[in-house]
């Protein structure tokens, strides 16, 4: 493993590309190796033990490819496997592991004015209680809502439709009525739906995306560990891998990653 090695990022599908894009915004010279487990998306409707198995298979594959850092760009996977991942890769192999929950929690607490924080996520993420425990432990009053259909809309690239607006109203009305002034988008797919979410919640509610918070964490880790890609290194050769090719993934990846997207490769990683 060298400083020129790629940063390994994975998610159940296209949502984690919002994290990859944010990382390249602050670290444009770094190389990304991204895995979207499109064969098993969404993770949020599966039990955490199943998600654990998928996640470890992907991270093992990324480590075998020589990445210098692992980014778990999926809230459900973070809930399922974070502690084990830090022992398995960070403590035993010296590969830093960054996840999406804690950076978002810290950002939300600093942004909230009235201490009422809403969290939306997949069913598995909300039922795990991880956000509730972390936010309550920092003095916040927490209101949660599982939004399983948001992943479906995001994966299909649907960001404006009457059906989406109706579902948004159904999911978010309880949080709006609770008076939250900060809303954590507890799934990396949800920033793709920031338009309808922000429109419904109103301009006085701050939306907290884990993407930008994670990018700052990645930046800090690489600086502290002296692992930044050196000046003069060969041009980054980003890799985007799917466990099952889907045209919607290709279209969204091109939109999110822009000129950094150079096509996808299909690999059977998870079983």
PDB file of C-alpha atoms in Angstrom:
ATOM      1  CA  UNK A   1       0.000   0.000   0.000  1.00  0.00           C
ATOM      2  CA  UNK A   2       1.390   3.407  -1.004  1.00  0.00           C
ATOM      3  CA  UNK A   3       0.156   6.988  -0.788  1.00  0.00           C
ATOM      4  CA  UNK A   4      -0.719   6.715  -4.476  1.00  0.00           C
ATOM      5  CA  UNK A   5      -3.210   3.935  -3.708  1.00  0.00           C
ATOM      6  CA  UNK A   6      -6.918   4.535  -4.165  1.00  0.00           C
ATOM      7  CA  UNK A   7      -9.501   5.348  -1.518  1.00  0.00           C
ATOM      8  CA  UNK A   8     -11.998   2.478  -1.347  1.00  0.00           C
ATOM      9  CA  UNK A   9     -15.639   3.561  -1.061  1.00  0.00           C
ATOM     10  CA  UNK A  10     -18.723   1.350  -1.107  1.00  0.00           C
ATOM     11  CA  UNK A  11     -22.492   1.531  -0.839  1.00  0.00           C
ATOM     12  CA  UNK A  12     -25.484  -0.626  -1.661  1.00  0.00           C
ATOM     13  CA  UNK A  13     -25.909   1.262  -4.925  1.00  0.00           C
ATOM     14  CA  UNK A  14     -25.578   4.738  -6.368  1.00  0.00           C
ATOM     15  CA  UNK A  15     -26.020   6.767  -3.164  1.00  0.00           C
ATOM     16  CA  UNK A  16     -22.428   6.478  -2.025  1.00  0.00           C
ATOM     17  CA  UNK A  17     -21.340   8.339  -5.142  1.00  0.00           C
ATOM     18  CA  UNK A  18     -22.499  11.498  -3.366  1.00  0.00           C
ATOM     19  CA  UNK A  19     -19.722  10.761  -0.855  1.00  0.00           C
ATOM     20  CA  UNK A  20     -17.208   9.998  -3.622  1.00  0.00           C
ATOM     21  CA  UNK A  21     -18.067  13.289  -5.322  1.00  0.00           C
ATOM     22  CA  UNK A  22     -17.644  15.210  -2.055  1.00  0.00           C
ATOM     23  CA  UNK A  23     -14.275  13.544  -1.419  1.00  0.00           C
ATOM     24  CA  UNK A  24     -12.998  14.543  -4.858  1.00  0.00           C
ATOM     25  CA  UNK A  25     -14.280  18.086  -4.289  1.00  0.00           C
ATOM     26  CA  UNK A  26     -11.839  18.507  -1.394  1.00  0.00           C
ATOM     27  CA  UNK A  27      -9.168  16.066  -2.623  1.00  0.00           C
ATOM     28  CA  UNK A  28      -9.224  16.298  -6.432  1.00  0.00           C
ATOM     29  CA  UNK A  29      -5.902  14.502  -6.902  1.00  0.00           C
ATOM     30  CA  UNK A  30      -6.956  11.368  -5.014  1.00  0.00           C
ATOM     31  CA  UNK A  31      -8.005   8.178  -6.777  1.00  0.00           C
ATOM     32  CA  UNK A  32     -11.325   6.491  -6.042  1.00  0.00           C
ATOM     33  CA  UNK A  33     -12.206   2.812  -6.247  1.00  0.00           C
ATOM     34  CA  UNK A  34     -15.977   2.614  -5.786  1.00  0.00           C
ATOM     35  CA  UNK A  35     -18.168  -0.450  -5.360  1.00  0.00           C
ATOM     36  CA  UNK A  36     -21.955  -0.265  -5.634  1.00  0.00           C
ATOM     37  CA  UNK A  37     -23.645  -3.499  -4.554  1.00  0.00           C
ATOM     38  CA  UNK A  38     -26.431  -3.083  -7.091  1.00  0.00           C
ATOM     39  CA  UNK A  39     -27.186  -6.814  -7.002  1.00  0.00           C
ATOM     40  CA  UNK A  40     -28.472  -6.448  -3.439  1.00  0.00           C
ATOM     41  CA  UNK A  41     -29.742  -2.871  -3.193  1.00  0.00           C
ATOM     42  CA  UNK A  42     -31.415  -1.664  -1.051  1.00  0.00           C
ATOM     43  CA  UNK A  43     -29.617  -2.725   2.119  1.00  0.00           C
ATOM     44  CA  UNK A  44     -32.111  -0.905   4.309  1.00  0.00           C
ATOM     45  CA  UNK A  45     -34.817  -3.563   4.000  1.00  0.00           C
ATOM     46  CA  UNK A  46     -32.455  -6.441   4.871  1.00  0.00           C
ATOM     47  CA  UNK A  47     -31.428  -7.705   8.308  1.00  0.00           C
ATOM     48  CA  UNK A  48     -28.156  -6.352   9.622  1.00  0.00           C
ATOM     49  CA  UNK A  49     -26.451  -9.758   9.672  1.00  0.00           C
ATOM     50  CA  UNK A  50     -27.021 -10.119   5.935  1.00  0.00           C
ATOM     51  CA  UNK A  51     -25.727  -6.595   5.335  1.00  0.00           C
ATOM     52  CA  UNK A  52     -22.684  -7.434   7.464  1.00  0.00           C
ATOM     53  CA  UNK A  53     -21.826 -10.320   5.158  1.00  0.00           C
ATOM     54  CA  UNK A  54     -22.155  -8.212   2.014  1.00  0.00           C
ATOM     55  CA  UNK A  55     -20.111  -5.389   3.520  1.00  0.00           C
ATOM     56  CA  UNK A  56     -17.229  -7.572   4.669  1.00  0.00           C
ATOM     57  CA  UNK A  57     -17.033  -9.239   1.249  1.00  0.00           C
ATOM     58  CA  UNK A  58     -16.776  -5.840  -0.433  1.00  0.00           C
ATOM     59  CA  UNK A  59     -14.230  -4.467   2.022  1.00  0.00           C
ATOM     60  CA  UNK A  60     -12.106  -7.617   1.734  1.00  0.00           C
ATOM     61  CA  UNK A  61     -12.137  -7.141  -2.049  1.00  0.00           C
ATOM     62  CA  UNK A  62     -11.158  -3.482  -1.748  1.00  0.00           C
ATOM     63  CA  UNK A  63      -8.336  -4.281   0.661  1.00  0.00           C
ATOM     64  CA  UNK A  64      -7.082  -7.039  -1.643  1.00  0.00           C
ATOM     65  CA  UNK A  65      -6.972  -4.459  -4.460  1.00  0.00           C
ATOM     66  CA  UNK A  66      -4.582  -2.323  -2.383  1.00  0.00           C
ATOM     67  CA  UNK A  67      -6.685   0.630  -1.206  1.00  0.00           C
ATOM     68  CA  UNK A  68      -5.196   2.892   1.469  1.00  0.00           C
ATOM     69  CA  UNK A  69      -8.488   3.789   3.178  1.00  0.00           C
ATOM     70  CA  UNK A  70     -12.012   2.351   3.466  1.00  0.00           C
ATOM     71  CA  UNK A  71     -15.090   4.564   3.450  1.00  0.00           C
ATOM     72  CA  UNK A  72     -18.370   2.899   4.420  1.00  0.00           C
ATOM     73  CA  UNK A  73     -20.633   5.215   2.418  1.00  0.00           C
ATOM     74  CA  UNK A  74     -23.825   3.540   3.597  1.00  0.00           C
ATOM     75  CA  UNK A  75     -25.641   4.194   6.853  1.00  0.00           C
ATOM     76  CA  UNK A  76     -27.108   0.688   7.079  1.00  0.00           C
ATOM     77  CA  UNK A  77     -23.701  -0.906   6.507  1.00  0.00           C
ATOM     78  CA  UNK A  78     -22.173   1.431   9.095  1.00  0.00           C
ATOM     79  CA  UNK A  79     -24.735   0.219  11.633  1.00  0.00           C
ATOM     80  CA  UNK A  80     -24.096  -3.416  10.711  1.00  0.00           C
ATOM     81  CA  UNK A  81     -20.331  -3.677  10.551  1.00  0.00           C
ATOM     82  CA  UNK A  82     -18.439  -0.581  11.784  1.00  0.00           C
ATOM     83  CA  UNK A  83     -16.968  -1.983  15.008  1.00  0.00           C
ATOM     84  CA  UNK A  84     -15.840  -5.199  13.309  1.00  0.00           C
ATOM     85  CA  UNK A  85     -14.441  -3.268  10.335  1.00  0.00           C
ATOM     86  CA  UNK A  86     -12.287  -1.090  12.571  1.00  0.00           C
ATOM     87  CA  UNK A  87     -10.802  -4.128  14.278  1.00  0.00           C
ATOM     88  CA  UNK A  88     -10.372  -6.147  11.082  1.00  0.00           C
ATOM     89  CA  UNK A  89      -8.914  -3.456   8.852  1.00  0.00           C
ATOM     90  CA  UNK A  90      -7.828  -0.467  10.939  1.00  0.00           C
ATOM     91  CA  UNK A  91      -6.357  -2.148  14.018  1.00  0.00           C
ATOM     92  CA  UNK A  92      -5.074  -5.336  12.386  1.00  0.00           C
ATOM     93  CA  UNK A  93      -4.002  -4.029   8.972  1.00  0.00           C
ATOM     94  CA  UNK A  94      -3.469  -0.300   9.479  1.00  0.00           C
ATOM     95  CA  UNK A  95      -6.110   0.760   6.945  1.00  0.00           C
ATOM     96  CA  UNK A  96      -8.214   3.678   8.252  1.00  0.00           C
ATOM     97  CA  UNK A  97     -11.992   3.157   8.221  1.00  0.00           C
ATOM     98  CA  UNK A  98     -14.316   6.141   7.875  1.00  0.00           C
ATOM     99  CA  UNK A  99     -18.096   5.855   8.195  1.00  0.00           C
ATOM    100  CA  UNK A 100     -21.052   8.159   7.703  1.00  0.00           C
ATOM    101  CA  UNK A 101     -22.909   8.305  11.027  1.00  0.00           C
ATOM    102  CA  UNK A 102     -20.655  10.134  13.503  1.00  0.00           C
ATOM    103  CA  UNK A 103     -19.619  12.974  11.134  1.00  0.00           C
ATOM    104  CA  UNK A 104     -23.289  13.686  10.365  1.00  0.00           C
ATOM    105  CA  UNK A 105     -24.254  13.591  14.041  1.00  0.00           C
ATOM    106  CA  UNK A 106     -21.559  16.086  15.014  1.00  0.00           C
ATOM    107  CA  UNK A 107     -22.513  18.425  12.180  1.00  0.00           C
ATOM    108  CA  UNK A 108     -26.211  18.261  13.078  1.00  0.00           C
ATOM    109  CA  UNK A 109     -25.625  19.145  16.721  1.00  0.00           C
ATOM    110  CA  UNK A 110     -23.564  22.198  15.795  1.00  0.00           C
ATOM    111  CA  UNK A 111     -26.191  23.403  13.303  1.00  0.00           C
ATOM    112  CA  UNK A 112     -29.339  22.971  15.398  1.00  0.00           C
ATOM    113  CA  UNK A 113     -30.676  26.065  17.136  1.00  0.00           C
ATOM    114  CA  UNK A 114     -33.552  24.571  19.144  1.00  0.00           C
ATOM    115  CA  UNK A 115     -32.087  21.125  19.856  1.00  0.00           C
ATOM    116  CA  UNK A 116     -34.827  19.319  17.907  1.00  0.00           C
ATOM    117  CA  UNK A 117     -33.181  17.138  15.290  1.00  0.00           C
ATOM    118  CA  UNK A 118     -34.929  14.882  12.817  1.00  0.00           C
ATOM    119  CA  UNK A 119     -33.338  11.830  11.232  1.00  0.00           C
ATOM    120  CA  UNK A 120     -34.582  10.060   8.123  1.00  0.00           C
ATOM    121  CA  UNK A 121     -33.100   6.795   6.914  1.00  0.00           C
ATOM    122  CA  UNK A 122     -33.765   3.256   5.816  1.00  0.00           C
ATOM    123  CA  UNK A 123     -35.833   1.009   8.041  1.00  0.00           C
ATOM    124  CA  UNK A 124     -32.734  -0.894   9.206  1.00  0.00           C
ATOM    125  CA  UNK A 125     -30.846   2.301  10.074  1.00  0.00           C
ATOM    126  CA  UNK A 126     -33.725   3.783  12.055  1.00  0.00           C
ATOM    127  CA  UNK A 127     -34.506   0.518  13.855  1.00  0.00           C
ATOM    128  CA  UNK A 128     -30.846   0.113  14.832  1.00  0.00           C
ATOM    129  CA  UNK A 129     -31.215   3.208  17.024  1.00  0.00           C
ATOM    130  CA  UNK A 130     -27.664   4.362  16.328  1.00  0.00           C
ATOM    131  CA  UNK A 131     -28.589   7.952  15.465  1.00  0.00           C
ATOM    132  CA  UNK A 132     -30.986   8.188  18.377  1.00  0.00           C
ATOM    133  CA  UNK A 133     -28.323   7.058  20.854  1.00  0.00           C
ATOM    134  CA  UNK A 134     -25.600   9.301  19.513  1.00  0.00           C
ATOM    135  CA  UNK A 135     -27.750  12.433  19.192  1.00  0.00           C
ATOM    136  CA  UNK A 136     -29.491  11.947  22.549  1.00  0.00           C
ATOM    137  CA  UNK A 137     -26.100  11.453  24.139  1.00  0.00           C
ATOM    138  CA  UNK A 138     -25.158  14.919  22.872  1.00  0.00           C
ATOM    139  CA  UNK A 139     -28.279  16.510  24.368  1.00  0.00           C
ATOM    140  CA  UNK A 140     -30.570  16.612  21.323  1.00  0.00           C
ATOM    141  CA  UNK A 141     -34.277  15.788  21.197  1.00  0.00           C
ATOM    142  CA  UNK A 142     -34.517  13.281  18.363  1.00  0.00           C
ATOM    143  CA  UNK A 143     -37.353  12.516  15.968  1.00  0.00           C
ATOM    144  CA  UNK A 144     -36.947   9.734  13.408  1.00  0.00           C
ATOM    145  CA  UNK A 145     -38.704   8.471  10.308  1.00  0.00           C
ATOM    146  CA  UNK A 146     -37.931   5.496   8.086  1.00  0.00           C
ATOM    147  CA  UNK A 147     -38.253   6.450   4.401  1.00  0.00           C
ATOM    148  CA  UNK A 148     -37.729   3.183   2.492  1.00  0.00           C
ATOM    149  CA  UNK A 149     -39.158   4.341  -0.823  1.00  0.00           C
ATOM    150  CA  UNK A 150     -36.705   7.232  -1.103  1.00  0.00           C
ATOM    151  CA  UNK A 151     -33.977   4.760  -2.103  1.00  0.00           C
ATOM    152  CA  UNK A 152     -36.161   3.461  -4.941  1.00  0.00           C
ATOM    153  CA  UNK A 153     -36.685   6.968  -6.307  1.00  0.00           C
ATOM    154  CA  UNK A 154     -33.000   7.841  -5.975  1.00  0.00           C
ATOM    155  CA  UNK A 155     -31.797   4.651  -7.671  1.00  0.00           C
ATOM    156  CA  UNK A 156     -34.120   5.326 -10.610  1.00  0.00           C
ATOM    157  CA  UNK A 157     -33.039   8.960 -10.868  1.00  0.00           C
ATOM    158  CA  UNK A 158     -36.535  10.273 -10.108  1.00  0.00           C
ATOM    159  CA  UNK A 159     -36.189  13.630  -8.354  1.00  0.00           C
ATOM    160  CA  UNK A 160     -39.470  15.300  -9.322  1.00  0.00           C
ATOM    161  CA  UNK A 161     -42.816  13.568  -9.721  1.00  0.00           C
ATOM    162  CA  UNK A 162     -46.214  13.802  -8.091  1.00  0.00           C
ATOM    163  CA  UNK A 163     -45.747  10.363  -6.558  1.00  0.00           C
ATOM    164  CA  UNK A 164     -42.438  11.449  -5.017  1.00  0.00           C
ATOM    165  CA  UNK A 165     -44.007  14.650  -3.673  1.00  0.00           C
ATOM    166  CA  UNK A 166     -46.848  12.641  -2.106  1.00  0.00           C
ATOM    167  CA  UNK A 167     -44.445  10.174  -0.498  1.00  0.00           C
ATOM    168  CA  UNK A 168     -42.275  13.042   0.775  1.00  0.00           C
ATOM    169  CA  UNK A 169     -45.283  14.654   2.439  1.00  0.00           C
ATOM    170  CA  UNK A 170     -46.324  11.341   3.993  1.00  0.00           C
ATOM    171  CA  UNK A 171     -42.880  10.641   5.436  1.00  0.00           C
ATOM    172  CA  UNK A 172     -41.895  14.118   6.586  1.00  0.00           C
ATOM    173  CA  UNK A 173     -45.130  15.608   7.962  1.00  0.00           C
ATOM    174  CA  UNK A 174     -44.546  14.178  11.492  1.00  0.00           C
ATOM    175  CA  UNK A 175     -41.057  15.709  11.602  1.00  0.00           C
ATOM    176  CA  UNK A 176     -42.285  19.056  10.342  1.00  0.00           C
ATOM    177  CA  UNK A 177     -45.066  19.072  12.930  1.00  0.00           C
ATOM    178  CA  UNK A 178     -42.526  18.202  15.648  1.00  0.00           C
ATOM    179  CA  UNK A 179     -40.716  21.462  14.898  1.00  0.00           C
ATOM    180  CA  UNK A 180     -37.298  20.081  14.009  1.00  0.00           C
ATOM    181  CA  UNK A 181     -34.927  22.767  12.766  1.00  0.00           C
ATOM    182  CA  UNK A 182     -32.310  20.306  11.523  1.00  0.00           C
ATOM    183  CA  UNK A 183     -32.849  17.172   9.465  1.00  0.00           C
ATOM    184  CA  UNK A 184     -30.166  14.508   9.059  1.00  0.00           C
ATOM    185  CA  UNK A 185     -30.308  12.733   5.708  1.00  0.00           C
ATOM    186  CA  UNK A 186     -29.370   9.388   7.224  1.00  0.00           C
ATOM    187  CA  UNK A 187     -28.866   7.605   3.920  1.00  0.00           C
ATOM    188  CA  UNK A 188     -26.376   8.559   1.237  1.00  0.00           C
ATOM    189  CA  UNK A 189     -29.086   8.181  -1.408  1.00  0.00           C
ATOM    190  CA  UNK A 190     -31.132  11.000   0.110  1.00  0.00           C
ATOM    191  CA  UNK A 191     -29.012  13.973  -1.051  1.00  0.00           C
ATOM    192  CA  UNK A 192     -30.192  13.049  -4.548  1.00  0.00           C
ATOM    193  CA  UNK A 193     -33.690  13.983  -3.318  1.00  0.00           C
ATOM    194  CA  UNK A 194     -32.649  17.180  -1.576  1.00  0.00           C
ATOM    195  CA  UNK A 195     -34.951  19.225  -3.828  1.00  0.00           C
ATOM    196  CA  UNK A 196     -38.305  17.756  -2.709  1.00  0.00           C
ATOM    197  CA  UNK A 197     -37.107  17.259   0.888  1.00  0.00           C
ATOM    198  CA  UNK A 198     -35.944  20.860   1.240  1.00  0.00           C
ATOM    199  CA  UNK A 199     -39.043  22.207  -0.519  1.00  0.00           C
ATOM    200  CA  UNK A 200     -41.370  20.391   1.872  1.00  0.00           C
ATOM    201  CA  UNK A 201     -39.442  21.086   5.096  1.00  0.00           C
ATOM    202  CA  UNK A 202     -38.918  24.774   4.309  1.00  0.00           C
ATOM    203  CA  UNK A 203     -35.903  27.054   4.156  1.00  0.00           C
ATOM    204  CA  UNK A 204     -35.601  27.346   7.946  1.00  0.00           C
ATOM    205  CA  UNK A 205     -34.757  23.665   8.339  1.00  0.00           C
ATOM    206  CA  UNK A 206     -31.096  22.781   7.809  1.00  0.00           C
ATOM    207  CA  UNK A 207     -30.472  19.566   5.886  1.00  0.00           C
ATOM    208  CA  UNK A 208     -27.411  17.627   7.025  1.00  0.00           C
ATOM    209  CA  UNK A 209     -25.863  15.418   4.393  1.00  0.00           C
ATOM    210  CA  UNK A 210     -23.234  12.974   5.567  1.00  0.00           C
ATOM    211  CA  UNK A 211     -21.397  13.387   2.261  1.00  0.00           C
ATOM    212  CA  UNK A 212     -19.683  16.706   3.003  1.00  0.00           C
ATOM    213  CA  UNK A 213     -19.037  15.758   6.641  1.00  0.00           C
ATOM    214  CA  UNK A 214     -17.427  12.467   5.577  1.00  0.00           C
ATOM    215  CA  UNK A 215     -15.292  14.253   2.973  1.00  0.00           C
ATOM    216  CA  UNK A 216     -13.892  16.505   5.690  1.00  0.00           C
ATOM    217  CA  UNK A 217     -13.184  13.430   7.845  1.00  0.00           C
ATOM    218  CA  UNK A 218     -11.388  11.698   4.962  1.00  0.00           C
ATOM    219  CA  UNK A 219      -9.317  14.841   4.356  1.00  0.00           C
ATOM    220  CA  UNK A 220      -8.334  15.072   8.003  1.00  0.00           C
ATOM    221  CA  UNK A 221      -7.415  11.386   8.281  1.00  0.00           C
ATOM    222  CA  UNK A 222      -5.192  11.479   5.197  1.00  0.00           C
ATOM    223  CA  UNK A 223      -3.428  14.636   6.379  1.00  0.00           C
ATOM    224  CA  UNK A 224      -2.872  13.296   9.916  1.00  0.00           C
ATOM    225  CA  UNK A 225      -1.631   9.919   8.667  1.00  0.00           C
ATOM    226  CA  UNK A 226       0.544  11.581   5.977  1.00  0.00           C
ATOM    227  CA  UNK A 227      -1.220   9.531   3.308  1.00  0.00           C
ATOM    228  CA  UNK A 228      -2.116  12.235   0.791  1.00  0.00           C
ATOM    229  CA  UNK A 229      -1.480  11.358  -2.829  1.00  0.00           C
ATOM    230  CA  UNK A 230       1.835  13.040  -3.697  1.00  0.00           C
ATOM    231  CA  UNK A 231       2.300  15.800  -6.228  1.00  0.00           C
ATOM    232  CA  UNK A 232       3.718  14.366  -9.422  1.00  0.00           C
ATOM    233  CA  UNK A 233       1.846  11.074  -9.059  1.00  0.00           C
ATOM    234  CA  UNK A 234       0.379   9.636 -12.241  1.00  0.00           C
ATOM    235  CA  UNK A 235      -3.122  10.755 -13.153  1.00  0.00           C
ATOM    236  CA  UNK A 236      -5.826   9.182 -11.005  1.00  0.00           C
ATOM    237  CA  UNK A 237      -7.538   6.232 -12.664  1.00  0.00           C
ATOM    238  CA  UNK A 238     -10.915   6.053 -10.949  1.00  0.00           C
ATOM    239  CA  UNK A 239     -12.741   2.731 -10.943  1.00  0.00           C
ATOM    240  CA  UNK A 240     -16.480   2.244 -10.601  1.00  0.00           C
ATOM    241  CA  UNK A 241     -17.623  -1.305  -9.968  1.00  0.00           C
ATOM    242  CA  UNK A 242     -21.128  -2.759  -9.789  1.00  0.00           C
ATOM    243  CA  UNK A 243     -22.120  -6.214  -8.631  1.00  0.00           C
ATOM    244  CA  UNK A 244     -24.860  -6.081 -11.263  1.00  0.00           C
ATOM    245  CA  UNK A 245     -24.930  -3.722 -14.238  1.00  0.00           C
ATOM    246  CA  UNK A 246     -27.899  -1.347 -14.246  1.00  0.00           C
ATOM    247  CA  UNK A 247     -28.489   1.397 -16.790  1.00  0.00           C
ATOM    248  CA  UNK A 248     -29.920   3.681 -14.107  1.00  0.00           C
ATOM    249  CA  UNK A 249     -26.639   3.407 -12.174  1.00  0.00           C
ATOM    250  CA  UNK A 250     -24.617   4.354 -15.236  1.00  0.00           C
ATOM    251  CA  UNK A 251     -26.830   7.373 -15.945  1.00  0.00           C
ATOM    252  CA  UNK A 252     -26.722   8.637 -12.357  1.00  0.00           C
ATOM    253  CA  UNK A 253     -23.008   7.962 -11.954  1.00  0.00           C
ATOM    254  CA  UNK A 254     -22.306  10.034 -15.029  1.00  0.00           C
ATOM    255  CA  UNK A 255     -24.442  12.861 -13.666  1.00  0.00           C
ATOM    256  CA  UNK A 256     -22.959  12.808 -10.157  1.00  0.00           C
ATOM    257  CA  UNK A 257     -19.309  12.213 -11.017  1.00  0.00           C
ATOM    258  CA  UNK A 258     -19.154  14.209 -14.256  1.00  0.00           C
ATOM    259  CA  UNK A 259     -15.790  14.029 -16.011  1.00  0.00           C
ATOM    260  CA  UNK A 260     -14.474  11.703 -13.292  1.00  0.00           C
ATOM    261  CA  UNK A 261     -16.785   8.921 -14.464  1.00  0.00           C
ATOM    262  CA  UNK A 262     -15.122   6.604 -16.946  1.00  0.00           C
ATOM    263  CA  UNK A 263     -17.632   3.769 -17.154  1.00  0.00           C
ATOM    264  CA  UNK A 264     -18.343   0.778 -14.929  1.00  0.00           C
ATOM    265  CA  UNK A 265     -16.981  -2.694 -14.469  1.00  0.00           C
ATOM    266  CA  UNK A 266     -19.148  -5.543 -13.242  1.00  0.00           C
ATOM    267  CA  UNK A 267     -17.682  -7.888 -10.630  1.00  0.00           C
ATOM    268  CA  UNK A 268     -19.256 -10.635  -8.545  1.00  0.00           C
ATOM    269  CA  UNK A 269     -18.121  -9.636  -5.069  1.00  0.00           C
ATOM    270  CA  UNK A 270     -21.047 -10.282  -2.746  1.00  0.00           C
ATOM    271  CA  UNK A 271     -22.927 -13.573  -2.542  1.00  0.00           C
TER     272      UNK A 271
END
